[in-house]
Amino acid sequence: MISLLNKLTLYIIATLIIAVSFTVNTSVASMILVTTTSDESSDNTYGSNTGAGVSLREAIFQAKNNPGDDDIFLDTSSTYTLSIAGRDEDNNLTGDIDIDDSSGTVTIHGKNAIVQAGTNTTNGVDRIFHVVSGTVYINKLTLRYGKVTGSSWTETGGVIHNNGTTTIKNCTLHDSSAEYAGGAFSNLSGTLNIIQCTINNNSADYGGGGYNGSGCTLNITNCTISSNSTPGGTGYGFLYDDGNVNIINTTLYNNLEYSSIYRRNGTVIITNTLIAGAVNSSSNAGSINSGGYNIIGYNAGGTFNQSTGDIVGTIGSPASIGINTSLTNNGGPTNTYALLISSNGVDAGTSSGAPYRDQRNGTVIITNTLIAGAVNSSSNAGSINSGGYNIIGYNAGGTFNQSTGDIVGTIGSPASIGINTSLTNNGGPTNTYALLISSNGVDAGTSSGAPYRDQRGYLRSSIDRGAFEYNGTPSSAPTNINLSNNSVIEDSSTGTTVGTLSPTDSDSNETYTYVLVPGTGSTDNNSFYIDGNLLKTNAVFDYETKNSYSIRIWVDDGISTYEKQIT
C-alpha cells in the first residue's frame, strides 16, 4: 500500500462544468471569490464580515494588496451594478473600478456575468473599468451602460480606459458612451487586445466604438463590431486611430457616420476581414493597408492599399460581405453575424497570421476580415495594412495597403461582404452576423495565422473570411483530467513535482491551461501550485501529521473547462 511507503496520496473524483480561465500559475495565485452583487468600497477594506460580502470593487482592493497574480471569480450569470457615484478619482473608491496592480496579473473570470455602470444607458455612474497600470485579463463578461462625460483624453472610453496591458476575451461591450472619444474603449497609453468579442451600440463624438492613442497598440481578432456611431456627426463610426492597429478575421457592419475606421496617425492593417459600407471616408485620412483577403464595401475617399484576395466595391456598387445581418448567438461566448454560404468570405481568407479559432471560441493590420462599408475615411489618416484575404466595401479616403486575396470595392460600387445583416444568436455566447453561402468570404480566407475557432468558438474547416465560419463545427469540451502520479514522498522539498496533468479531449490541436480553483474540495489548494501542466508541492509534507490532501483543478481548452476535485 502507498501508505506503508509514507507517501501522500491524491484520490480523484470528477465533475463536469462549463467555465473559462486564462492564467497558468507558476506560483500560488490569490483566489478571490466575489460574494455579493452590491457595489461596496468599505474604505479600502474587504471581507465576508464587511457589508454584504466581498464586492467586485473590494476584490480589486484585495488583489492590489496581495503580491503576485490574482484570480477573481464572479458568480455565474449574476448582474453586478456599479452604484457609488463619483468620477475622476483613481483609488477605486467611487465611479469606475480602478485596477492599479503592477505586482502580477489580475484575471477576472466573468463566468457569463453582467457588469454594468447603471441600470440603463442614461444613468451610468462612470465607465466600468479603468486600468491604471499592470496586466489585466477579463474573460466572459457582458459590459454595458458605461457613461463618460467631459472633453479631455482622460475622459474617454465608455466601458474601459486602458493605461496598462489588457486583454478582453469572450466579452460583449454594448450600449455605452463617451462624450468625447471611444464609446466602448480608449487605449490611451498601453496595449489592448480584444479577442472573440462583440462591440455594438456604443457612441462617442470621435470613434463610436473606440479610440487608440499615439504609440499604443490595439489588436482586434475574431470580433464582431456593429452599430457604433458618432451622434455629434464628427465621424468614424467604429475606430479613431492615432497608434498601431491590427485587425484580423473580424466583421464590421452598420457602423454609422463617414466610415468604419479613420486613421489619423500610426498604422492600420486589416486581414481576412469583412467591412460592410465605407472605409477611409476622407481624402485627407492616412492610408489603410490590406493584409489580404478582405471584403470591403467601398473606399470612401482615402487610400486603401489593396492586397491579394481583397474584394472592394464602389460607393455605387458596394461589395457584399455575405453575412446574416441578425446579430445573434451562433455558438461561442459572444453574439456574431453568421457568414452566408454565398459569401465571398467563405473559405477565401489567408491562414497567414489568422487566429486558430474564429470569434466563437499602432499598426492596423486586418486579415481574413469582412468590412461592410468604408475603411480609413480620411486621406490624411494613417495607412491601414492588409494581412490578406479581407473583403472591404471600399476605402473612404485614407490609405489601405491591400495584400493577397483582398476584395475591396469602390465608393460607387462597394464590395459585398456577403453576410446575413441580422445580428442574432447563431450559436456561441455572443450575437453574430452569419456569413451567406454566396459570400466571397466563404472558404476564401488564409489559414496562415487564422484562429482555430471562429467568434462562436466553432472549429474552422476551410478558412472563411470574417468572424463567422460558415461550415464551423462546435468544439468538444474536455471529459477528463489525467494525473500521471498521485503521491509524493514525505519531507520532499517545496517545488517537488507530484505528476503531469493531461486532458481527455476528442479535439486535436488544442492548448490547455490548468488552474487551481476555489470550491468544494479546495481545502488544500495553497499546499500545491501548477506550473504549466505540472502539479507541484508548495509545502514540505509530514506523513504523521497529515497523509491526504484535497484540491480542485480546472483544465481550460479556451472555450470550456473540465473541473476535478482531488481529495
JSON list of C-alpha atoms in Angstrom, two decimals, residues 325-513:
[
{"chain": "A", "resi": 325, "resn": "THR", "atom": "CA", "xyz": [-27.37, 40.61, -40.64]},
{"chain": "A", "resi": 326, "resn": "SER", "atom": "CA", "xyz": [-29.02, 39.36, -37.46]},
{"chain": "A", "resi": 327, "resn": "LEU", "atom": "CA", "xyz": [-26.53, 39.72, -34.60]},
{"chain": "A", "resi": 328, "resn": "THR", "atom": "CA", "xyz": [-27.29, 36.60, -32.62]},
{"chain": "A", "resi": 329, "resn": "ASN", "atom": "CA", "xyz": [-25.93, 33.55, -30.82]},
{"chain": "A", "resi": 330, "resn": "ASN", "atom": "CA", "xyz": [-24.20, 31.41, -33.43]},
{"chain": "A", "resi": 331, "resn": "GLY", "atom": "CA", "xyz": [-22.29, 29.48, -30.78]},
{"chain": "A", "resi": 332, "resn": "GLY", "atom": "CA", "xyz": [-19.43, 30.58, -28.57]},
{"chain": "A", "resi": 333, "resn": "PRO", "atom": "CA", "xyz": [-19.32, 33.21, -25.83]},
{"chain": "A", "resi": 334, "resn": "THR", "atom": "CA", "xyz": [-20.49, 36.27, -27.83]},
{"chain": "A", "resi": 335, "resn": "ASN", "atom": "CA", "xyz": [-23.09, 37.07, -30.48]},
{"chain": "A", "resi": 336, "resn": "THR", "atom": "CA", "xyz": [-21.89, 37.13, -34.08]},
{"chain": "A", "resi": 337, "resn": "TYR", "atom": "CA", "xyz": [-23.03, 37.73, -37.64]},
{"chain": "A", "resi": 338, "resn": "ALA", "atom": "CA", "xyz": [-23.10, 34.37, -39.40]},
{"chain": "A", "resi": 339, "resn": "LEU", "atom": "CA", "xyz": [-21.32, 34.15, -42.73]},
{"chain": "A", "resi": 340, "resn": "LEU", "atom": "CA", "xyz": [-23.65, 33.14, -45.54]},
{"chain": "A", "resi": 341, "resn": "ILE", "atom": "CA", "xyz": [-22.62, 30.18, -47.64]},
{"chain": "A", "resi": 342, "resn": "SER", "atom": "CA", "xyz": [-22.89, 32.50, -50.64]},
{"chain": "A", "resi": 343, "resn": "SER", "atom": "CA", "xyz": [-20.46, 34.99, -49.12]},
{"chain": "A", "resi": 344, "resn": "ASN", "atom": "CA", "xyz": [-17.21, 35.67, -50.91]},
{"chain": "A", "resi": 345, "resn": "GLY", "atom": "CA", "xyz": [-15.60, 35.35, -47.49]},
{"chain": "A", "resi": 346, "resn": "VAL", "atom": "CA", "xyz": [-16.27, 31.62, -47.14]},
{"chain": "A", "resi": 347, "resn": "ASP", "atom": "CA", "xyz": [-13.01, 29.65, -47.47]},
{"chain": "A", "resi": 348, "resn": "ALA", "atom": "CA", "xyz": [-11.45, 32.76, -49.01]},
{"chain": "A", "resi": 349, "resn": "GLY", "atom": "CA", "xyz": [-9.17, 34.01, -46.24]},
{"chain": "A", "resi": 350, "resn": "THR", "atom": "CA", "xyz": [-5.47, 33.59, -45.66]},
{"chain": "A", "resi": 351, "resn": "SER", "atom": "CA", "xyz": [-4.01, 31.41, -42.92]},
{"chain": "A", "resi": 352, "resn": "SER", "atom": "CA", "xyz": [-1.02, 33.72, -42.58]},
{"chain": "A", "resi": 353, "resn": "GLY", "atom": "CA", "xyz": [-1.50, 35.43, -39.24]},
{"chain": "A", "resi": 354, "resn": "ALA", "atom": "CA", "xyz": [-5.08, 34.22, -38.94]},
{"chain": "A", "resi": 355, "resn": "PRO", "atom": "CA", "xyz": [-6.16, 33.07, -35.48]},
{"chain": "A", "resi": 356, "resn": "TYR", "atom": "CA", "xyz": [-6.53, 29.34, -34.87]},
{"chain": "A", "resi": 357, "resn": "ARG", "atom": "CA", "xyz": [-10.21, 29.81, -33.93]},
{"chain": "A", "resi": 358, "resn": "ASP", "atom": "CA", "xyz": [-12.96, 32.13, -35.11]},
{"chain": "A", "resi": 359, "resn": "GLN", "atom": "CA", "xyz": [-14.76, 34.60, -32.81]},
{"chain": "A", "resi": 360, "resn": "ARG", "atom": "CA", "xyz": [-16.90, 31.84, -31.45]},
{"chain": "A", "resi": 361, "resn": "ASN", "atom": "CA", "xyz": [-14.48, 30.13, -29.36]},
{"chain": "A", "resi": 362, "resn": "GLY", "atom": "CA", "xyz": [-0.03, 51.29, -33.53]},
{"chain": "A", "resi": 363, "resn": "THR", "atom": "CA", "xyz": [-0.29, 49.34, -36.65]},
{"chain": "A", "resi": 364, "resn": "VAL", "atom": "CA", "xyz": [-3.68, 48.43, -38.00]},
{"chain": "A", "resi": 365, "resn": "ILE", "atom": "CA", "xyz": [-3.43, 45.13, -39.82]},
{"chain": "A", "resi": 366, "resn": "ILE", "atom": "CA", "xyz": [-6.56, 43.30, -40.94]},
{"chain": "A", "resi": 367, "resn": "THR", "atom": "CA", "xyz": [-6.59, 39.70, -42.16]},
{"chain": "A", "resi": 368, "resn": "ASN", "atom": "CA", "xyz": [-9.48, 37.35, -43.06]},
{"chain": "A", "resi": 369, "resn": "THR", "atom": "CA", "xyz": [-11.82, 40.21, -42.14]},
{"chain": "A", "resi": 370, "resn": "LEU", "atom": "CA", "xyz": [-15.13, 41.46, -43.57]},
{"chain": "A", "resi": 371, "resn": "ILE", "atom": "CA", "xyz": [-15.82, 45.21, -43.52]},
{"chain": "A", "resi": 372, "resn": "ALA", "atom": "CA", "xyz": [-19.18, 46.37, -44.86]},
{"chain": "A", "resi": 373, "resn": "GLY", "atom": "CA", "xyz": [-18.85, 49.97, -45.99]},
{"chain": "A", "resi": 374, "resn": "ALA", "atom": "CA", "xyz": [-15.78, 52.17, -45.90]},
{"chain": "A", "resi": 375, "resn": "VAL", "atom": "CA", "xyz": [-12.41, 51.82, -44.22]},
{"chain": "A", "resi": 376, "resn": "ASN", "atom": "CA", "xyz": [-9.95, 54.67, -43.47]},
{"chain": "A", "resi": 377, "resn": "SER", "atom": "CA", "xyz": [-12.24, 57.58, -44.19]},
{"chain": "A", "resi": 378, "resn": "SER", "atom": "CA", "xyz": [-9.77, 60.47, -44.46]},
{"chain": "A", "resi": 379, "resn": "SER", "atom": "CA", "xyz": [-6.86, 60.99, -46.84]},
{"chain": "A", "resi": 380, "resn": "ASN", "atom": "CA", "xyz": [-4.77, 62.46, -44.01]},
{"chain": "A", "resi": 381, "resn": "ALA", "atom": "CA", "xyz": [-5.37, 59.43, -41.84]},
{"chain": "A", "resi": 382, "resn": "GLY", "atom": "CA", "xyz": [-2.59, 56.89, -41.45]},
{"chain": "A", "resi": 383, "resn": "SER", "atom": "CA", "xyz": [-2.48, 53.85, -43.67]},
{"chain": "A", "resi": 384, "resn": "ILE", "atom": "CA", "xyz": [-4.23, 50.61, -42.82]},
{"chain": "A", "resi": 385, "resn": "ASN", "atom": "CA", "xyz": [-2.36, 47.48, -43.82]},
{"chain": "A", "resi": 386, "resn": "SER", "atom": "CA", "xyz": [-3.87, 44.25, -45.04]},
{"chain": "A", "resi": 387, "resn": "GLY", "atom": "CA", "xyz": [-2.71, 40.87, -43.83]},
{"chain": "A", "resi": 388, "resn": "GLY", "atom": "CA", "xyz": [-4.59, 39.46, -46.80]},
{"chain": "A", "resi": 389, "resn": "TYR", "atom": "CA", "xyz": [-7.94, 37.85, -47.64]},
{"chain": "A", "resi": 390, "resn": "ASN", "atom": "CA", "xyz": [-10.23, 40.66, -46.47]},
{"chain": "A", "resi": 391, "resn": "ILE", "atom": "CA", "xyz": [-13.46, 41.82, -48.07]},
{"chain": "A", "resi": 392, "resn": "ILE", "atom": "CA", "xyz": [-13.91, 45.58, -47.68]},
{"chain": "A", "resi": 393, "resn": "GLY", "atom": "CA", "xyz": [-16.76, 47.67, -49.03]},
{"chain": "A", "resi": 394, "resn": "TYR", "atom": "CA", "xyz": [-14.46, 50.47, -50.08]},
{"chain": "A", "resi": 395, "resn": "ASN", "atom": "CA", "xyz": [-11.65, 52.72, -48.90]},
{"chain": "A", "resi": 396, "resn": "ALA", "atom": "CA", "xyz": [-13.22, 56.05, -47.95]},
{"chain": "A", "resi": 397, "resn": "GLY", "atom": "CA", "xyz": [-10.21, 58.33, -48.22]},
{"chain": "A", "resi": 398, "resn": "GLY", "atom": "CA", "xyz": [-7.14, 57.16, -46.34]},
{"chain": "A", "resi": 399, "resn": "THR", "atom": "CA", "xyz": [-4.56, 54.61, -47.41]},
{"chain": "A", "resi": 400, "resn": "PHE", "atom": "CA", "xyz": [-5.41, 50.93, -47.27]},
{"chain": "A", "resi": 401, "resn": "ASN", "atom": "CA", "xyz": [-2.45, 48.78, -48.29]},
{"chain": "A", "resi": 402, "resn": "GLN", "atom": "CA", "xyz": [-4.04, 45.74, -49.89]},
{"chain": "A", "resi": 403, "resn": "SER", "atom": "CA", "xyz": [-2.50, 42.30, -49.85]},
{"chain": "A", "resi": 404, "resn": "THR", "atom": "CA", "xyz": [-3.08, 38.83, -51.28]},
{"chain": "A", "resi": 405, "resn": "GLY", "atom": "CA", "xyz": [-6.74, 37.82, -51.50]},
{"chain": "A", "resi": 406, "resn": "ASP", "atom": "CA", "xyz": [-8.22, 41.22, -50.63]},
{"chain": "A", "resi": 407, "resn": "ILE", "atom": "CA", "xyz": [-11.51, 42.24, -52.23]},
{"chain": "A", "resi": 408, "resn": "VAL", "atom": "CA", "xyz": [-12.07, 46.00, -51.97]},
{"chain": "A", "resi": 409, "resn": "GLY", "atom": "CA", "xyz": [-14.90, 47.83, -53.68]},
{"chain": "A", "resi": 410, "resn": "THR", "atom": "CA", "xyz": [-15.18, 51.49, -54.57]},
{"chain": "A", "resi": 411, "resn": "ILE", "atom": "CA", "xyz": [-17.38, 54.23, -53.20]},
{"chain": "A", "resi": 412, "resn": "GLY", "atom": "CA", "xyz": [-19.56, 53.82, -56.28]},
{"chain": "A", "resi": 413, "resn": "SER", "atom": "CA", "xyz": [-19.51, 50.04, -56.20]},
{"chain": "A", "resi": 414, "resn": "PRO", "atom": "CA", "xyz": [-18.75, 48.83, -52.66]},
{"chain": "A", "resi": 415, "resn": "ALA", "atom": "CA", "xyz": [-17.66, 45.23, -52.29]},
{"chain": "A", "resi": 416, "resn": "SER", "atom": "CA", "xyz": [-20.29, 42.99, -50.72]},
{"chain": "A", "resi": 417, "resn": "ILE", "atom": "CA", "xyz": [-19.08, 41.12, -47.64]},
{"chain": "A", "resi": 418, "resn": "GLY", "atom": "CA", "xyz": [-21.89, 38.59, -48.01]},
{"chain": "A", "resi": 419, "resn": "ILE", "atom": "CA", "xyz": [-23.46, 38.38, -44.55]},
{"chain": "A", "resi": 420, "resn": "ASN", "atom": "CA", "xyz": [-26.94, 37.99, -43.15]},
{"chain": "A", "resi": 421, "resn": "THR", "atom": "CA", "xyz": [-27.43, 41.51, -41.80]},
{"chain": "A", "resi": 422, "resn": "SER", "atom": "CA", "xyz": [-29.45, 40.34, -38.80]},
{"chain": "A", "resi": 423, "resn": "LEU", "atom": "CA", "xyz": [-27.21, 40.48, -35.73]},
{"chain": "A", "resi": 424, "resn": "THR", "atom": "CA", "xyz": [-28.53, 37.46, -33.89]},
{"chain": "A", "resi": 425, "resn": "ASN", "atom": "CA", "xyz": [-27.76, 34.27, -31.99]},
{"chain": "A", "resi": 426, "resn": "ASN", "atom": "CA", "xyz": [-26.03, 31.91, -34.41]},
{"chain": "A", "resi": 427, "resn": "GLY", "atom": "CA", "xyz": [-24.57, 29.82, -31.59]},
{"chain": "A", "resi": 428, "resn": "GLY", "atom": "CA", "xyz": [-21.96, 30.69, -29.01]},
{"chain": "A", "resi": 429, "resn": "PRO", "atom": "CA", "xyz": [-22.14, 33.29, -26.24]},
{"chain": "A", "resi": 430, "resn": "THR", "atom": "CA", "xyz": [-22.50, 36.44, -28.39]},
{"chain": "A", "resi": 431, "resn": "ASN", "atom": "CA", "xyz": [-24.62, 37.54, -31.35]},
{"chain": "A", "resi": 432, "resn": "THR", "atom": "CA", "xyz": [-23.01, 37.41, -34.79]},
{"chain": "A", "resi": 433, "resn": "TYR", "atom": "CA", "xyz": [-23.66, 38.18, -38.44]},
{"chain": "A", "resi": 434, "resn": "ALA", "atom": "CA", "xyz": [-23.88, 34.86, -40.28]},
{"chain": "A", "resi": 435, "resn": "LEU", "atom": "CA", "xyz": [-21.89, 34.56, -43.49]},
{"chain": "A", "resi": 436, "resn": "LEU", "atom": "CA", "xyz": [-24.02, 33.85, -46.56]},
{"chain": "A", "resi": 437, "resn": "ILE", "atom": "CA", "xyz": [-23.16, 30.83, -48.70]},
{"chain": "A", "resi": 438, "resn": "SER", "atom": "CA", "xyz": [-22.90, 33.25, -51.63]},
{"chain": "A", "resi": 439, "resn": "SER", "atom": "CA", "xyz": [-20.37, 35.46, -49.86]},
{"chain": "A", "resi": 440, "resn": "ASN", "atom": "CA", "xyz": [-16.91, 35.83, -51.33]},
{"chain": "A", "resi": 441, "resn": "GLY", "atom": "CA", "xyz": [-15.69, 35.26, -47.79]},
{"chain": "A", "resi": 442, "resn": "VAL", "atom": "CA", "xyz": [-16.72, 31.57, -47.68]},
{"chain": "A", "resi": 443, "resn": "ASP", "atom": "CA", "xyz": [-13.66, 29.29, -47.98]},
{"chain": "A", "resi": 444, "resn": "ALA", "atom": "CA", "xyz": [-11.71, 32.32, -49.21]},
{"chain": "A", "resi": 445, "resn": "GLY", "atom": "CA", "xyz": [-9.55, 33.20, -46.21]},
{"chain": "A", "resi": 446, "resn": "THR", "atom": "CA", "xyz": [-6.00, 32.25, -45.43]},
{"chain": "A", "resi": 447, "resn": "SER", "atom": "CA", "xyz": [-5.09, 29.58, -42.90]},
{"chain": "A", "resi": 448, "resn": "SER", "atom": "CA", "xyz": [-1.80, 31.29, -42.10]},
{"chain": "A", "resi": 449, "resn": "GLY", "atom": "CA", "xyz": [-2.32, 32.69, -38.62]},
{"chain": "A", "resi": 450, "resn": "ALA", "atom": "CA", "xyz": [-6.08, 32.14, -38.76]},
{"chain": "A", "resi": 451, "resn": "PRO", "atom": "CA", "xyz": [-7.68, 31.32, -35.40]},
{"chain": "A", "resi": 452, "resn": "TYR", "atom": "CA", "xyz": [-8.54, 27.70, -34.84]},
{"chain": "A", "resi": 453, "resn": "ARG", "atom": "CA", "xyz": [-12.09, 28.70, -33.87]},
{"chain": "A", "resi": 454, "resn": "ASP", "atom": "CA", "xyz": [-14.47, 31.41, -35.05]},
{"chain": "A", "resi": 455, "resn": "GLN", "atom": "CA", "xyz": [-16.15, 34.03, -32.80]},
{"chain": "A", "resi": 456, "resn": "ARG", "atom": "CA", "xyz": [-18.63, 31.43, -31.56]},
{"chain": "A", "resi": 457, "resn": "GLY", "atom": "CA", "xyz": [-15.86, 29.02, -30.61]},
{"chain": "A", "resi": 458, "resn": "TYR", "atom": "CA", "xyz": [-16.70, 26.75, -33.56]},
{"chain": "A", "resi": 459, "resn": "LEU", "atom": "CA", "xyz": [-13.84, 24.85, -35.17]},
{"chain": "A", "resi": 460, "resn": "ARG", "atom": "CA", "xyz": [-12.87, 26.15, -38.59]},
{"chain": "A", "resi": 461, "resn": "SER", "atom": "CA", "xyz": [-12.72, 23.85, -41.62]},
{"chain": "A", "resi": 462, "resn": "SER", "atom": "CA", "xyz": [-11.70, 25.63, -44.80]},
{"chain": "A", "resi": 463, "resn": "ILE", "atom": "CA", "xyz": [-10.85, 29.14, -43.70]},
{"chain": "A", "resi": 464, "resn": "ASP", "atom": "CA", "xyz": [-13.59, 31.73, -44.20]},
{"chain": "A", "resi": 465, "resn": "ARG", "atom": "CA", "xyz": [-13.09, 35.46, -44.01]},
{"chain": "A", "resi": 466, "resn": "GLY", "atom": "CA", "xyz": [-14.58, 37.27, -41.02]},
{"chain": "A", "resi": 467, "resn": "ALA", "atom": "CA", "xyz": [-15.54, 36.19, -37.51]},
{"chain": "A", "resi": 468, "resn": "PHE", "atom": "CA", "xyz": [-18.08, 33.53, -38.59]},
{"chain": "A", "resi": 469, "resn": "GLU", "atom": "CA", "xyz": [-17.04, 30.17, -40.08]},
{"chain": "A", "resi": 470, "resn": "TYR", "atom": "CA", "xyz": [-19.85, 29.02, -42.38]},
{"chain": "A", "resi": 471, "resn": "ASN", "atom": "CA", "xyz": [-19.02, 25.34, -42.07]},
{"chain": "A", "resi": 472, "resn": "GLY", "atom": "CA", "xyz": [-17.74, 25.59, -38.50]},
{"chain": "A", "resi": 473, "resn": "THR", "atom": "CA", "xyz": [-18.46, 22.80, -36.03]},
{"chain": "A", "resi": 474, "resn": "PRO", "atom": "CA", "xyz": [-18.89, 23.12, -32.25]},
{"chain": "A", "resi": 475, "resn": "SER", "atom": "CA", "xyz": [-15.82, 22.06, -30.30]},
{"chain": "A", "resi": 476, "resn": "SER", "atom": "CA", "xyz": [-15.89, 19.35, -27.66]},
{"chain": "A", "resi": 477, "resn": "ALA", "atom": "CA", "xyz": [-15.18, 20.01, -24.00]},
{"chain": "A", "resi": 478, "resn": "PRO", "atom": "CA", "xyz": [-12.51, 18.05, -22.12]},
{"chain": "A", "resi": 479, "resn": "THR", "atom": "CA", "xyz": [-14.05, 14.98, -20.48]},
{"chain": "A", "resi": 480, "resn": "ASN", "atom": "CA", "xyz": [-11.33, 14.04, -18.01]},
{"chain": "A", "resi": 481, "resn": "ILE", "atom": "CA", "xyz": [-8.09, 15.18, -16.39]},
{"chain": "A", "resi": 482, "resn": "ASN", "atom": "CA", "xyz": [-5.35, 12.59, -16.08]},
{"chain": "A", "resi": 483, "resn": "LEU", "atom": "CA", "xyz": [-2.65, 12.86, -13.41]},
{"chain": "A", "resi": 484, "resn": "SER", "atom": "CA", "xyz": [0.41, 10.73, -14.15]},
{"chain": "A", "resi": 485, "resn": "ASN", "atom": "CA", "xyz": [1.22, 10.25, -10.45]},
{"chain": "A", "resi": 486, "resn": "ASN", "atom": "CA", "xyz": [-0.83, 10.93, -7.33]},
{"chain": "A", "resi": 487, "resn": "SER", "atom": "CA", "xyz": [1.68, 10.59, -4.50]},
{"chain": "A", "resi": 488, "resn": "VAL", "atom": "CA", "xyz": [4.76, 12.31, -3.15]},
{"chain": "A", "resi": 489, "resn": "ILE", "atom": "CA", "xyz": [7.34, 11.17, -0.58]},
{"chain": "A", "resi": 490, "resn": "GLU", "atom": "CA", "xyz": [7.14, 13.00, 2.74]},
{"chain": "A", "resi": 491, "resn": "ASP", "atom": "CA", "xyz": [9.77, 15.64, 3.57]},
{"chain": "A", "resi": 492, "resn": "SER", "atom": "CA", "xyz": [10.28, 16.36, -0.15]},
{"chain": "A", "resi": 493, "resn": "SER", "atom": "CA", "xyz": [11.29, 19.95, -0.78]},
{"chain": "A", "resi": 494, "resn": "THR", "atom": "CA", "xyz": [8.86, 22.63, -1.89]},
{"chain": "A", "resi": 495, "resn": "GLY", "atom": "CA", "xyz": [8.51, 22.60, -5.68]},
{"chain": "A", "resi": 496, "resn": "THR", "atom": "CA", "xyz": [8.61, 18.81, -5.97]},
{"chain": "A", "resi": 497, "resn": "THR", "atom": "CA", "xyz": [6.60, 17.58, -8.96]},
{"chain": "A", "resi": 498, "resn": "VAL", "atom": "CA", "xyz": [3.68, 15.37, -7.97]},
{"chain": "A", "resi": 499, "resn": "GLY", "atom": "CA", "xyz": [2.68, 14.45, -11.52]},
{"chain": "A", "resi": 500, "resn": "THR", "atom": "CA", "xyz": [1.88, 15.61, -15.04]},
{"chain": "A", "resi": 501, "resn": "LEU", "atom": "CA", "xyz": [-1.63, 16.77, -15.93]},
{"chain": "A", "resi": 502, "resn": "SER", "atom": "CA", "xyz": [-3.18, 15.86, -19.28]},
{"chain": "A", "resi": 503, "resn": "PRO", "atom": "CA", "xyz": [-6.77, 16.04, -20.59]},
{"chain": "A", "resi": 504, "resn": "THR", "atom": "CA", "xyz": [-9.03, 13.61, -22.37]},
{"chain": "A", "resi": 505, "resn": "ASP", "atom": "CA", "xyz": [-10.47, 15.57, -25.32]},
{"chain": "A", "resi": 506, "resn": "SER", "atom": "CA", "xyz": [-11.74, 14.45, -28.72]},
{"chain": "A", "resi": 507, "resn": "ASP", "atom": "CA", "xyz": [-10.49, 17.69, -30.32]},
{"chain": "A", "resi": 508, "resn": "SER", "atom": "CA", "xyz": [-6.94, 17.94, -31.58]},
{"chain": "A", "resi": 509, "resn": "ASN", "atom": "CA", "xyz": [-4.61, 20.95, -31.80]},
{"chain": "A", "resi": 510, "resn": "GLU", "atom": "CA", "xyz": [-5.89, 22.37, -28.52]},
{"chain": "A", "resi": 511, "resn": "THR", "atom": "CA", "xyz": [-3.92, 24.39, -26.00]},
{"chain": "A", "resi": 512, "resn": "TYR", "atom": "CA", "xyz": [-4.76, 23.66, -22.37]},
{"chain": "A", "resi": 513, "resn": "THR", "atom": "CA", "xyz": [-4.42, 25.71, -19.21]}
]
